[in-house]
PDB file of C-alpha atoms in Angstrom:
ATOM      1  CA  TYR A  16       0.000   0.000   0.000  1.00 50.00           C
ATOM      2  CA  LEU A  17       1.000   3.612  -0.442  1.00 55.00           C
ATOM      3  CA  GLY A  18       3.546   4.738   2.137  1.00 59.00           C
ATOM      4  CA  HIS A  19       4.954   1.309   3.033  1.00 62.00           C
ATOM      5  CA  ARG A  20       8.746   1.536   3.092  1.00 71.00           C
ATOM      6  CA  GLY A  21       9.394  -2.178   2.708  1.00 80.00           C
ATOM      7  CA  ALA A  22      10.651  -4.959   4.954  1.00 83.00           C
ATOM      8  CA  THR A  23      13.418  -7.499   5.424  1.00 87.00           C
ATOM      9  CA  ILE A  24      12.093 -11.061   5.455  1.00 88.00           C
ATOM     10  CA  ALA A  25      14.054 -14.169   6.464  1.00 93.00           C
ATOM     11  CA  GLU A  26      12.463 -17.614   6.183  1.00 92.00           C
ATOM     12  CA  LEU A  27      13.628 -21.188   6.660  1.00 95.00           C
ATOM     13  CA  THR A  28      11.500 -23.939   5.110  1.00 92.00           C
ATOM     14  CA  TRP A  29      11.579 -27.730   5.171  1.00 95.00           C
ATOM     15  CA  HIS A  30       9.888 -30.008   2.615  1.00 91.00           C
ATOM     16  CA  ARG A  31       9.727 -33.769   3.245  1.00 94.00           C
ATOM     17  CA  ARG A  32       8.105 -36.404   1.051  1.00 94.00           C
ATOM     18  CA  LEU A  33       5.840 -38.660   3.129  1.00 95.00           C
ATOM     19  CA  VAL A  34       4.224 -41.133   0.721  1.00 95.00           C
ATOM     20  CA  ASP A  35       4.337 -41.047  -3.083  1.00 93.00           C
ATOM     21  CA  ALA A  36       3.289 -37.501  -4.097  1.00 95.00           C
ATOM     22  CA  LEU A  37       2.256 -36.373  -0.579  1.00 96.00           C
ATOM     23  CA  ALA A  38       4.716 -34.179   1.332  1.00 96.00           C
ATOM     24  CA  ALA A  39       4.898 -32.211   4.577  1.00 97.00           C
ATOM     25  CA  ASP A  40       5.966 -28.560   4.608  1.00 94.00           C
ATOM     26  CA  VAL A  41       7.133 -26.598   7.659  1.00 95.00           C
ATOM     27  CA  GLY A  42       8.485 -23.065   7.768  1.00 94.00           C
ATOM     28  CA  TRP A  43       9.713 -20.422  10.244  1.00 95.00           C
ATOM     29  CA  GLY A  44      10.545 -16.798   9.653  1.00 94.00           C
ATOM     30  CA  MET A  45      10.604 -13.192  10.732  1.00 91.00           C
ATOM     31  CA  VAL A  46       9.679  -9.878   9.168  1.00 88.00           C
ATOM     32  CA  SER A  47      11.439  -6.650  10.092  1.00 86.00           C
ATOM     33  CA  ASN A  48       9.471  -3.685   8.738  1.00 82.00           C
ATOM     34  CA  TRP A  49      11.389  -0.613   7.635  1.00 80.00           C
ATOM     35  CA  GLY A  50      10.309   2.836   8.660  1.00 71.00           C
ATOM     36  CA  HIS A  51       9.601   4.782  11.783  1.00 64.00           C
ATOM     37  CA  GLY A  52       7.312   3.123  14.303  1.00 64.00           C
ATOM     38  CA  SER A  53       7.077  -0.085  12.299  1.00 64.00           C
ATOM     39  CA  GLY A  54       7.094  -3.356  14.192  1.00 75.00           C
ATOM     40  CA  SER A  55       8.602  -6.718  13.521  1.00 83.00           C
ATOM     41  CA  TYR A  56       6.942 -10.097  13.865  1.00 85.00           C
ATOM     42  CA  ARG A  57       7.658 -13.826  13.671  1.00 89.00           C
ATOM     43  CA  PHE A  58       5.673 -16.436  11.763  1.00 89.00           C
ATOM     44  CA  ALA A  59       5.500 -20.180  11.161  1.00 92.00           C
ATOM     45  CA  ASN A  60       3.489 -22.524   8.968  1.00 92.00           C
ATOM     46  CA  ALA A  61       2.815 -26.248   8.736  1.00 95.00           C
ATOM     47  CA  GLY A  62       0.918 -28.095   6.047  1.00 96.00           C
ATOM     48  CA  LEU A  63       0.664 -30.746   3.377  1.00 97.00           C
ATOM     49  CA  ALA A  64       1.332 -30.660  -0.349  1.00 96.00           C
ATOM     50  CA  TYR A  65       0.343 -33.071  -3.114  1.00 97.00           C
ATOM     51  CA  THR A  66       2.099 -33.055  -6.480  1.00 95.00           C
ATOM     52  CA  VAL A  67       0.599 -34.331  -9.745  1.00 95.00           C
ATOM     53  CA  GLY A  68       2.802 -33.808 -12.789  1.00 94.00           C
ATOM     54  CA  ASP A  69       3.538 -30.083 -13.098  1.00 95.00           C
ATOM     55  CA  TRP A  70       0.842 -29.178 -10.532  1.00 96.00           C
ATOM     56  CA  ARG A  71       1.236 -28.771  -6.775  1.00 94.00           C
ATOM     57  CA  PHE A  72      -1.726 -28.464  -4.397  1.00 97.00           C
ATOM     58  CA  SER A  73      -1.126 -27.348  -0.821  1.00 95.00           C
ATOM     59  CA  ALA A  74      -2.906 -26.416   2.408  1.00 96.00           C
ATOM     60  CA  ALA A  75      -1.200 -24.946   5.466  1.00 95.00           C
ATOM     61  CA  ARG A  76      -1.956 -23.530   8.904  1.00 92.00           C
ATOM     62  CA  LEU A  77      -0.348 -20.149   9.613  1.00 88.00           C
ATOM     63  CA  TYR A  78       0.908 -18.948  12.996  1.00 87.00           C
ATOM     64  CA  SER A  79       2.051 -15.390  13.739  1.00 84.00           C
ATOM     65  CA  SER A  80       3.183 -13.268  16.675  1.00 82.00           C
ATOM     66  CA  LEU A  81       0.785 -10.550  15.441  1.00 75.00           C
ATOM     67  CA  PRO A  82      -2.544 -10.295  17.252  1.00 70.00           C
ATOM     68  CA  GLN A  83      -5.376 -11.800  15.225  1.00 70.00           C
ATOM     69  CA  ARG A  84      -7.895  -9.311  13.854  1.00 71.00           C
ATOM     70  CA  GLY A  85     -11.628  -9.906  13.798  1.00 70.00           C
ATOM     71  CA  ASN A  86     -13.095 -13.103  15.183  1.00 69.00           C
ATOM     72  CA  PRO A  87     -10.418 -14.918  17.254  1.00 64.00           C
ATOM     73  CA  SER A  88     -12.191 -18.250  16.721  1.00 61.00           C
ATOM     74  CA  LEU A  89     -11.400 -18.127  12.979  1.00 62.00           C
ATOM     75  CA  GLN A  90      -8.477 -20.274  11.890  1.00 65.00           C
ATOM     76  CA  ARG A  91      -5.630 -18.982   9.730  1.00 84.00           C
ATOM     77  CA  TRP A  92      -5.535 -21.458   6.871  1.00 88.00           C
ATOM     78  CA  VAL A  93      -4.279 -20.946   3.344  1.00 90.00           C
ATOM     79  CA  ALA A  94      -4.577 -23.197   0.302  1.00 94.00           C
ATOM     80  CA  GLY A  95      -2.768 -22.886  -2.989  1.00 95.00           C
ATOM     81  CA  VAL A  96      -2.258 -24.354  -6.431  1.00 97.00           C
ATOM     82  CA  ALA A  97       1.011 -23.903  -8.339  1.00 95.00           C
ATOM     83  CA  TRP A  98       1.935 -24.865 -11.880  1.00 96.00           C
ATOM     84  CA  SER A  99       5.608 -25.372 -12.754  1.00 93.00           C
ATOM     85  CA  PHE A 100       6.650 -24.707 -16.325  1.00 90.00           C
TER      86      PHE A 100
END
């Protein structure tokens, strides 16, 4: 968004095949925002990925040191599809 000065992001991820095309993904990281009065936070994620040919389907649970906005009973899940070419 307008006025954001940027950030430094460091992340460590681990990908491990479990069975056939099913794999586990785990990641840890931190974000250090640039600018005056900007905060830093830590994050982690854990999920599963399934690969079929050039396609990868994934779902992961996100964890963050930031306070959750809105309804605290809502889970922080993300799903994705990626095509490698």
